[in-house]
PDB file of C-alpha atoms in Angstrom:
ATOM      1  CA  MET A  23       0.000   0.000   0.000  1.00 65.00           C
ATOM      2  CA  PHE A  24       1.025   3.673  -0.305  1.00 67.00           C
ATOM      3  CA  CYS A  25       0.903   6.410   2.273  1.00 72.00           C
ATOM      4  CA  LYS A  26      -1.860   8.880   1.491  1.00 69.00           C
ATOM      5  CA  TYR A  27       0.130  11.674   3.064  1.00 69.00           C
ATOM      6  CA  CYS A  28       3.515  11.430   1.322  1.00 70.00           C
ATOM      7  CA  GLY A  29       2.873   8.828  -1.391  1.00 66.00           C
ATOM      8  CA  LYS A  30       5.753   6.571  -0.426  1.00 69.00           C
ATOM      9  CA  GLU A  31       5.289   2.824  -0.601  1.00 70.00           C
ATOM     10  CA  ILE A  32       4.807   1.062   2.720  1.00 67.00           C
ATOM     11  CA  LYS A  33       5.964  -2.535   2.908  1.00 69.00           C
ATOM     12  CA  GLY A  34       4.695  -5.021   5.425  1.00 66.00           C
ATOM     13  CA  SER A  35       2.145  -4.198   8.104  1.00 68.00           C
ATOM     14  CA  GLU A  36       3.736  -1.066   9.527  1.00 70.00           C
ATOM     15  CA  LYS A  37       1.387   1.096  11.584  1.00 70.00           C
ATOM     16  CA  PHE A  38       3.315   4.284  10.769  1.00 69.00           C
ATOM     17  CA  CYS A  39       4.774   5.478   7.465  1.00 72.00           C
ATOM     18  CA  PRO A  40       8.581   5.112   7.641  1.00 70.00           C
ATOM     19  CA  ASN A  41       8.947   8.250   5.501  1.00 71.00           C
ATOM     20  CA  CYS A  42       6.557  10.794   7.068  1.00 72.00           C
ATOM     21  CA  GLY A  43       5.632   9.020  10.300  1.00 65.00           C
ATOM     22  CA  LYS A  44       1.863   9.340   9.792  1.00 71.00           C
ATOM     23  CA  ASN A  45      -0.462   6.680  11.237  1.00 73.00           C
ATOM     24  CA  VAL A  46      -1.547   4.630   8.240  1.00 62.00           C
ATOM     25  CA  LYS A  47      -3.560   2.094  10.263  1.00 64.00           C
ATOM     26  CA  SER A  48      -6.308   4.708  10.904  1.00 59.00           C
ATOM     27  CA  GLU A  49      -6.791   4.973   7.145  1.00 52.00           C
ATOM     28  CA  GLU A  50      -7.254   1.229   6.873  1.00 54.00           C
ATOM     29  CA  ASN A  51      -9.775   1.260   9.725  1.00 55.00           C
ATOM     30  CA  GLU A  52     -11.681   4.088   8.036  1.00 53.00           C
ATOM     31  CA  MET A  53     -11.885   2.111   4.804  1.00 51.00           C
ATOM     32  CA  THR A  54     -13.160  -0.917   6.700  1.00 53.00           C
ATOM     33  CA  ASN A  55     -15.805   1.173   8.448  1.00 54.00           C
ATOM     34  CA  ASN A  56     -16.917   2.633   5.088  1.00 53.00           C
ATOM     35  CA  GLN A  57     -17.239  -0.870   3.670  1.00 51.00           C
ATOM     36  CA  ASN A  58     -19.318  -1.951   6.664  1.00 53.00           C
ATOM     37  CA  ALA A  59     -21.511   1.079   6.292  1.00 50.00           C
ATOM     38  CA  SER A  60     -21.923   0.326   2.602  1.00 50.00           C
ATOM     39  CA  GLY A  61     -22.889  -3.257   3.437  1.00 48.00           C
ATOM     40  CA  SER A  62     -25.552  -2.075   5.883  1.00 48.00           C
ATOM     41  CA  SER A  63     -27.045   0.164   3.218  1.00 47.00           C
ATOM     42  CA  TYR A  64     -27.212  -2.724   0.806  1.00 48.00           C
ATOM     43  CA  ASP A  65     -28.916  -4.940   3.369  1.00 54.00           C
ATOM     44  CA  TYR A  66     -31.493  -2.216   4.041  1.00 52.00           C
ATOM     45  CA  ALA A  67     -32.281  -1.903   0.365  1.00 53.00           C
ATOM     46  CA  ASN A  68     -32.500  -5.657   0.075  1.00 57.00           C
ATOM     47  CA  ASN A  69     -34.877  -5.701   3.025  1.00 57.00           C
ATOM     48  CA  ILE A  70     -37.165  -3.195   1.276  1.00 58.00           C
ATOM     49  CA  THR A  71     -37.136  -5.367  -1.825  1.00 60.00           C
ATOM     50  CA  THR A  72     -38.112  -8.401   0.238  1.00 64.00           C
ATOM     51  CA  LYS A  73     -41.006  -6.532   1.852  1.00 61.00           C
ATOM     52  CA  GLY A  74     -42.205  -5.405  -1.568  1.00 63.00           C
ATOM     53  CA  GLN A  75     -42.142  -8.955  -2.810  1.00 68.00           C
ATOM     54  CA  LYS A  76     -44.161 -10.084   0.216  1.00 69.00           C
ATOM     55  CA  THR A  77     -46.764  -7.356  -0.414  1.00 74.00           C
ATOM     56  CA  LYS A  78     -47.114  -8.367  -4.044  1.00 72.00           C
ATOM     57  CA  SER A  79     -47.408 -12.006  -3.014  1.00 78.00           C
ATOM     58  CA  LYS A  80     -50.150 -11.136  -0.506  1.00 77.00           C
ATOM     59  CA  LYS A  81     -52.097  -9.151  -3.106  1.00 77.00           C
ATOM     60  CA  LYS A  82     -51.770 -12.037  -5.512  1.00 78.00           C
ATOM     61  CA  ARG A  83     -53.183 -14.461  -2.954  1.00 79.00           C
ATOM     62  CA  ILE A  84     -56.111 -12.118  -2.247  1.00 82.00           C
ATOM     63  CA  PHE A  85     -56.774 -11.818  -5.975  1.00 76.00           C
ATOM     64  CA  ILE A  86     -56.766 -15.597  -6.372  1.00 80.00           C
ATOM     65  CA  ILE A  87     -59.165 -15.985  -3.423  1.00 82.00           C
ATOM     66  CA  VAL A  88     -61.566 -13.392  -4.889  1.00 82.00           C
ATOM     67  CA  ILE A  89     -61.514 -15.129  -8.272  1.00 81.00           C
ATOM     68  CA  ALA A  90     -62.156 -18.479  -6.584  1.00 79.00           C
ATOM     69  CA  VAL A  91     -65.136 -17.066  -4.673  1.00 81.00           C
ATOM     70  CA  VAL A  92     -66.593 -15.545  -7.861  1.00 79.00           C
ATOM     71  CA  VAL A  93     -66.202 -18.858  -9.699  1.00 78.00           C
ATOM     72  CA  VAL A  94     -67.846 -20.812  -6.869  1.00 75.00           C
ATOM     73  CA  LEU A  95     -70.764 -18.363  -6.720  1.00 75.00           C
ATOM     74  CA  GLY A  96     -71.126 -18.501 -10.492  1.00 72.00           C
ATOM     75  CA  VAL A  97     -71.244 -22.293 -10.452  1.00 67.00           C
ATOM     76  CA  PHE A  98     -73.757 -22.218  -7.570  1.00 63.00           C
ATOM     77  CA  VAL A  99     -76.060 -19.810  -9.420  1.00 60.00           C
ATOM     78  CA  ALA A 100     -75.750 -21.806 -12.635  1.00 58.00           C
ATOM     79  CA  VAL A 101     -76.660 -25.033 -10.838  1.00 57.00           C
ATOM     80  CA  ARG A 102     -79.647 -23.376  -9.169  1.00 54.00           C
ATOM     81  CA  LEU A 103     -80.859 -22.002 -12.519  1.00 52.00           C
ATOM     82  CA  MET A 104     -80.450 -25.388 -14.174  1.00 55.00           C
ATOM     83  CA  LYS A 105     -82.354 -27.039 -11.341  1.00 50.00           C
ATOM     84  CA  ALA A 106     -85.148 -24.461 -11.499  1.00 54.00           C
ATOM     85  CA  ASN A 107     -85.386 -24.837 -15.273  1.00 71.00           C
ATOM     86  CA  LYS A 108     -85.533 -28.620 -14.977  1.00 83.00           C
ATOM     87  CA  GLU A 109     -88.305 -28.386 -12.348  1.00 93.00           C
ATOM     88  CA  ALA A 110     -90.238 -25.972 -14.562  1.00 94.00           C
ATOM     89  CA  GLN A 111     -89.972 -28.323 -17.542  1.00 94.00           C
ATOM     90  CA  ASN A 112     -91.167 -31.243 -15.412  1.00 96.00           C
ATOM     91  CA  THR A 113     -94.178 -29.177 -14.278  1.00 96.00           C
ATOM     92  CA  ILE A 114     -95.037 -28.273 -17.877  1.00 96.00           C
ATOM     93  CA  ASN A 115     -94.754 -31.915 -18.960  1.00 96.00           C
ATOM     94  CA  THR A 116     -97.113 -32.952 -16.165  1.00 97.00           C
ATOM     95  CA  LEU A 117     -99.618 -30.220 -17.043  1.00 97.00           C
ATOM     96  CA  CYS A 118     -99.667 -31.429 -20.634  1.00 95.00           C
ATOM     97  CA  GLN A 119    -100.683 -34.896 -19.440  1.00 96.00           C
ATOM     98  CA  PHE A 120    -104.007 -33.862 -17.885  1.00 97.00           C
ATOM     99  CA  THR A 121    -104.874 -30.499 -19.472  1.00 97.00           C
ATOM    100  CA  ASP A 122    -105.343 -29.140 -22.974  1.00 96.00           C
ATOM    101  CA  GLU A 123    -102.503 -26.848 -24.009  1.00 95.00           C
ATOM    102  CA  ILE A 124    -103.566 -23.745 -25.921  1.00 94.00           C
ATOM    103  CA  LYS A 125    -101.025 -21.572 -27.732  1.00 94.00           C
ATOM    104  CA  SER A 126    -101.463 -18.040 -29.010  1.00 91.00           C
ATOM    105  CA  ASP A 127     -99.137 -15.299 -30.190  1.00 88.00           C
ATOM    106  CA  ASP A 128     -98.650 -13.837 -26.736  1.00 91.00           C
ATOM    107  CA  SER A 129     -99.700 -16.524 -24.238  1.00 95.00           C
ATOM    108  CA  TYR A 130     -99.700 -20.216 -23.333  1.00 97.00           C
ATOM    109  CA  SER A 131    -102.675 -21.762 -21.527  1.00 97.00           C
ATOM    110  CA  PHE A 132    -103.512 -25.092 -19.903  1.00 98.00           C
ATOM    111  CA  ASN A 133    -107.264 -25.782 -19.727  1.00 97.00           C
ATOM    112  CA  TYR A 134    -108.745 -28.323 -17.342  1.00 97.00           C
ATOM    113  CA  LYS A 135    -112.243 -29.535 -18.298  1.00 94.00           C
ATOM    114  CA  HIS A 136    -113.432 -25.926 -18.765  1.00 92.00           C
ATOM    115  CA  MET A 137    -113.289 -25.513 -14.989  1.00 95.00           C
ATOM    116  CA  TRP A 138    -110.062 -23.541 -14.857  1.00 97.00           C
ATOM    117  CA  GLU A 139    -107.277 -22.450 -17.165  1.00 98.00           C
ATOM    118  CA  ILE A 140    -103.710 -21.557 -16.208  1.00 98.00           C
ATOM    119  CA  LYS A 141    -102.404 -18.786 -18.430  1.00 97.00           C
ATOM    120  CA  TYR A 142     -98.793 -17.672 -18.853  1.00 97.00           C
ATOM    121  CA  VAL A 143     -98.146 -14.288 -20.462  1.00 96.00           C
ATOM    122  CA  GLU A 144     -95.022 -12.154 -20.457  1.00 93.00           C
ATOM    123  CA  GLU A 145     -96.323  -9.855 -17.721  1.00 91.00           C
ATOM    124  CA  ASN A 146     -97.544 -12.430 -15.178  1.00 93.00           C
ATOM    125  CA  GLU A 147     -99.049 -15.859 -14.501  1.00 96.00           C
ATOM    126  CA  PHE A 148    -102.622 -16.526 -13.344  1.00 98.00           C
ATOM    127  CA  VAL A 149    -105.473 -19.013 -13.394  1.00 98.00           C
ATOM    128  CA  SER A 150    -108.945 -18.246 -14.734  1.00 97.00           C
ATOM    129  CA  PHE A 151    -111.994 -19.889 -13.185  1.00 97.00           C
ATOM    130  CA  TYR A 152    -115.385 -20.484 -14.775  1.00 94.00           C
ATOM    131  CA  ASP A 153    -118.060 -20.340 -12.091  1.00 93.00           C
ATOM    132  CA  ALA A 154    -121.494 -18.958 -12.972  1.00 89.00           C
ATOM    133  CA  ASP A 155    -122.164 -18.250  -9.311  1.00 92.00           C
ATOM    134  CA  ALA A 156    -119.380 -15.639  -9.275  1.00 92.00           C
ATOM    135  CA  GLY A 157    -121.260 -13.441 -11.716  1.00 90.00           C
ATOM    136  CA  TYR A 158    -124.520 -14.021  -9.858  1.00 90.00           C
ATOM    137  CA  TYR A 159    -122.990 -13.025  -6.479  1.00 92.00           C
ATOM    138  CA  VAL A 160    -121.574  -9.791  -7.883  1.00 92.00           C
ATOM    139  CA  ALA A 161    -124.786  -8.941  -9.738  1.00 90.00           C
ATOM    140  CA  SER A 162    -126.710  -9.548  -6.507  1.00 90.00           C
ATOM    141  CA  ALA A 163    -124.436  -7.149  -4.617  1.00 91.00           C
ATOM    142  CA  LEU A 164    -125.072  -4.557  -7.354  1.00 90.00           C
ATOM    143  CA  GLY A 165    -128.827  -4.912  -7.087  1.00 85.00           C
ATOM    144  CA  GLY A 166    -129.436  -7.697  -9.599  1.00 76.00           C
ATOM    145  CA  SER A 167    -128.162  -5.796 -12.643  1.00 76.00           C
ATOM    146  CA  ASP A 168    -126.517  -7.336 -15.691  1.00 82.00           C
ATOM    147  CA  ILE A 169    -122.760  -7.047 -15.236  1.00 86.00           C
ATOM    148  CA  GLU A 170    -121.681  -8.568 -18.590  1.00 82.00           C
ATOM    149  CA  ASN A 171    -119.823 -11.414 -16.868  1.00 84.00           C
ATOM    150  CA  ASP A 172    -120.447 -15.136 -17.370  1.00 83.00           C
ATOM    151  CA  GLY A 173    -118.860 -16.077 -14.049  1.00 88.00           C
ATOM    152  CA  THR A 174    -115.211 -15.765 -15.075  1.00 94.00           C
ATOM    153  CA  PHE A 175    -112.695 -14.520 -12.537  1.00 97.00           C
ATOM    154  CA  THR A 176    -108.935 -14.856 -12.115  1.00 98.00           C
ATOM    155  CA  TYR A 177    -106.396 -15.528  -9.388  1.00 98.00           C
ATOM    156  CA  ASP A 178    -102.983 -13.873  -9.836  1.00 98.00           C
ATOM    157  CA  PHE A 179    -100.184 -16.115  -8.523  1.00 97.00           C
ATOM    158  CA  SER A 180     -97.658 -13.380  -7.755  1.00 95.00           C
ATOM    159  CA  ASP A 181    -100.053 -10.739  -6.394  1.00 96.00           C
ATOM    160  CA  ASN A 182    -102.248 -13.215  -4.477  1.00 97.00           C
ATOM    161  CA  ASP A 183    -105.272 -11.309  -5.771  1.00 98.00           C
ATOM    162  CA  PHE A 184    -108.667 -12.361  -7.146  1.00 98.00           C
ATOM    163  CA  ARG A 185    -110.183 -10.278  -9.967  1.00 98.00           C
ATOM    164  CA  ILE A 186    -113.621 -10.204 -11.539  1.00 96.00           C
ATOM    165  CA  TYR A 187    -113.883  -8.420 -14.885  1.00 94.00           C
ATOM    166  CA  LEU A 188    -117.216  -6.839 -15.745  1.00 93.00           C
ATOM    167  CA  ASP A 189    -118.867  -3.990 -17.578  1.00 91.00           C
ATOM    168  CA  TYR A 190    -121.246  -2.111 -15.334  1.00 92.00           C
ATOM    169  CA  GLU A 191    -122.204   1.543 -15.400  1.00 91.00           C
ATOM    170  CA  THR A 192    -122.267   3.163 -11.945  1.00 89.00           C
ATOM    171  CA  PRO A 193    -123.084   6.757 -10.972  1.00 89.00           C
ATOM    172  CA  SER A 194    -119.319   7.284 -10.578  1.00 90.00           C
ATOM    173  CA  GLY A 195    -118.395   5.793 -13.957  1.00 94.00           C
ATOM    174  CA  GLU A 196    -117.845   2.457 -15.678  1.00 94.00           C
ATOM    175  CA  LEU A 197    -116.920  -0.358 -13.277  1.00 95.00           C
ATOM    176  CA  THR A 198    -114.611  -2.840 -15.049  1.00 95.00           C
ATOM    177  CA  ILE A 199    -112.712  -4.714 -12.295  1.00 96.00           C
ATOM    178  CA  ILE A 200    -113.460  -5.846  -8.759  1.00 97.00           C
ATOM    179  CA  ASN A 201    -110.166  -6.772  -7.111  1.00 98.00           C
ATOM    180  CA  TYR A 202    -109.808  -8.674  -3.839  1.00 98.00           C
ATOM    181  CA  SER A 203    -106.382  -8.747  -2.137  1.00 98.00           C
ATOM    182  CA  VAL A 204    -105.977 -11.875  -0.034  1.00 97.00           C
ATOM    183  CA  ASP A 205    -103.003 -10.454   1.850  1.00 97.00           C
ATOM    184  CA  ASP A 206    -104.799  -7.219   2.783  1.00 97.00           C
ATOM    185  CA  ASP A 207    -108.341  -8.689   2.934  1.00 97.00           C
ATOM    186  CA  GLU A 208    -109.446  -5.677   0.936  1.00 97.00           C
ATOM    187  CA  PHE A 209    -111.680  -4.970  -2.054  1.00 98.00           C
ATOM    188  CA  THR A 210    -110.772  -2.281  -4.572  1.00 98.00           C
ATOM    189  CA  LEU A 211    -112.607  -1.205  -7.722  1.00 97.00           C
ATOM    190  CA  MET A 212    -111.453  -0.059 -11.130  1.00 97.00           C
ATOM    191  CA  ILE A 213    -113.785   2.716 -12.306  1.00 96.00           C
ATOM    192  CA  ASP A 214    -113.016   4.635 -15.496  1.00 96.00           C
ATOM    193  CA  GLY A 215    -109.447   3.305 -15.335  1.00 94.00           C
ATOM    194  CA  GLU A 216    -108.831   4.555 -11.788  1.00 96.00           C
ATOM    195  CA  ARG A 217    -108.446   2.418  -8.679  1.00 96.00           C
ATOM    196  CA  ARG A 218    -111.005   3.327  -6.023  1.00 96.00           C
ATOM    197  CA  ASN A 219    -112.263   1.973  -2.717  1.00 96.00           C
ATOM    198  CA  PRO A 220    -115.807   0.603  -2.610  1.00 95.00           C
ATOM    199  CA  THR A 221    -118.452   2.117  -0.391  1.00 94.00           C
ATOM    200  CA  LYS A 222    -118.876   0.427   2.969  1.00 95.00           C
ATOM    201  CA  GLU A 223    -122.299  -0.792   1.880  1.00 95.00           C
ATOM    202  CA  PHE A 224    -121.013  -2.441  -1.317  1.00 94.00           C
ATOM    203  CA  ASP A 225    -118.012  -3.922   0.498  1.00 96.00           C
ATOM    204  CA  GLN A 226    -120.326  -5.422   3.111  1.00 95.00           C
ATOM    205  CA  LYS A 227    -122.632  -6.918   0.464  1.00 94.00           C
ATOM    206  CA  LEU A 228    -119.714  -8.596  -1.315  1.00 94.00           C
ATOM    207  CA  ARG A 229    -118.594 -10.166   1.945  1.00 95.00           C
ATOM    208  CA  GLU A 230    -122.004 -11.160   3.257  1.00 93.00           C
ATOM    209  CA  ASN A 231    -123.195 -12.879   0.086  1.00 90.00           C
ATOM    210  CA  GLY A 232    -120.267 -15.336   0.298  1.00 92.00           C
ATOM    211  CA  LEU A 233    -118.163 -14.167  -2.640  1.00 95.00           C
ATOM    212  CA  ILE A 234    -114.911 -14.686  -0.740  1.00 96.00           C
ATOM    213  CA  GLU A 235    -115.627 -17.995   1.005  1.00 95.00           C
ATOM    214  CA  ASP A 236    -118.075 -19.683  -1.363  1.00 95.00           C
ATOM    215  CA  ILE A 237    -116.481 -18.613  -4.648  1.00 96.00           C
ATOM    216  CA  PHE A 238    -112.902 -17.410  -4.367  1.00 97.00           C
ATOM    217  CA  ASN A 239    -111.589 -19.709  -1.632  1.00 97.00           C
ATOM    218  CA  ASP A 240    -113.701 -22.715  -2.604  1.00 97.00           C
ATOM    219  CA  ASP A 241    -112.687 -22.667  -6.271  1.00 97.00           C
ATOM    220  CA  LEU A 242    -109.031 -22.121  -5.380  1.00 98.00           C
ATOM    221  CA  ASP A 243    -109.150 -25.127  -3.021  1.00 98.00           C
ATOM    222  CA  LYS A 244    -110.628 -27.290  -5.799  1.00 97.00           C
ATOM    223  CA  PHE A 245    -107.913 -26.068  -8.155  1.00 98.00           C
ATOM    224  CA  GLU A 246    -105.200 -27.104  -5.706  1.00 98.00           C
ATOM    225  CA  GLN A 247    -106.870 -30.489  -5.237  1.00 98.00           C
ATOM    226  CA  ASN A 248    -106.844 -31.059  -9.002  1.00 98.00           C
ATOM    227  CA  LEU A 249    -103.147 -30.235  -9.078  1.00 98.00           C
ATOM    228  CA  GLN A 250    -102.355 -32.523  -6.148  1.00 98.00           C
ATOM    229  CA  GLU A 251    -104.232 -35.403  -7.772  1.00 97.00           C
ATOM    230  CA  ASN A 252    -101.799 -35.102 -10.662  1.00 97.00           C
ATOM    231  CA  GLY A 253     -98.633 -34.699  -8.590  1.00 97.00           C
ATOM    232  CA  LEU A 254     -98.371 -30.912  -8.670  1.00 98.00           C
ATOM    233  CA  SER A 255     -98.825 -28.040  -6.239  1.00 97.00           C
ATOM    234  CA  LEU A 256     -99.786 -24.391  -6.433  1.00 97.00           C
ATOM    235  CA  GLY A 257     -96.114 -23.538  -5.899  1.00 96.00           C
ATOM    236  CA  ASP A 258     -95.107 -25.701  -8.872  1.00 97.00           C
ATOM    237  CA  VAL A 259     -97.375 -24.007 -11.412  1.00 97.00           C
ATOM    238  CA  SER A 260     -96.797 -20.503 -10.019  1.00 96.00           C
ATOM    239  CA  SER A 261     -93.010 -20.862 -10.369  1.00 95.00           C
ATOM    240  CA  VAL A 262     -93.278 -21.535 -14.102  1.00 96.00           C
ATOM    241  CA  SER A 263     -92.867 -18.486 -16.338  1.00 95.00           C
ATOM    242  CA  TYR A 264     -93.909 -17.545 -19.847  1.00 95.00           C
ATOM    243  CA  ASP A 265     -90.316 -18.015 -21.024  1.00 94.00           C
ATOM    244  CA  ASP A 266     -90.222 -21.526 -19.523  1.00 94.00           C
ATOM    245  CA  VAL A 267     -93.282 -22.595 -21.502  1.00 94.00           C
ATOM    246  CA  LYS A 268     -92.061 -20.831 -24.626  1.00 92.00           C
ATOM    247  CA  SER A 269     -88.686 -22.610 -24.532  1.00 88.00           C
ATOM    248  CA  LYS A 270     -90.441 -25.952 -23.982  1.00 77.00           C
ATOM    249  CA  SER A 271     -92.786 -25.398 -26.922  1.00 70.00           C
ATOM    250  CA  GLN A 272     -90.044 -24.428 -29.385  1.00 64.00           C
TER     251      GLN A 272
END
């Protein structure tokens, strides 16, 4: 090595320069300390790199878990949809065995001995009943007038409502629908296209003449019995949609 003070070569492991007498060992120690300091800096940088790699690895694991959850949920939903579609097709096949299927441009119907007819349209699903007493009960509540109804009324599966369609002129306007909500136990009227509440007197007459118990509930019970005799339930036919029947018929 050479002395940094005078530039003379120093042989061996002398502590002091033989030419200028300066302490050359302190220089060596300083170089060693600088190297150690440099090593510490490198380790610190390496440590940061390691932490960054761990963070990326953690994010990757989270991403994989999220993807796995999405895939599992997707498979679950797909299986449920396939199961529901299969059940709907089985219900339609059973209906075809004991009813007459009627197709039109915008609906599919299943008629049972002209007693009831399940109808599927794009907007909703319902069953129509043919009971002459229904028209008679309503006409009686209106004072015996002709209501232009042959006893047809419907039960809406999703709304849980009964509806009688008629054509009767009242002092307030043209009465076209009498609606009974099973959930609310309430009658409402459609007069001149507006929903209105009946008078207390008319409401009482509809209830007292047995329209709810003798017609609505009784015919619905018979409908459910017919379904049960053929291995179906009200829930089965109400869960079928227009699209289900359409896909089966194509």
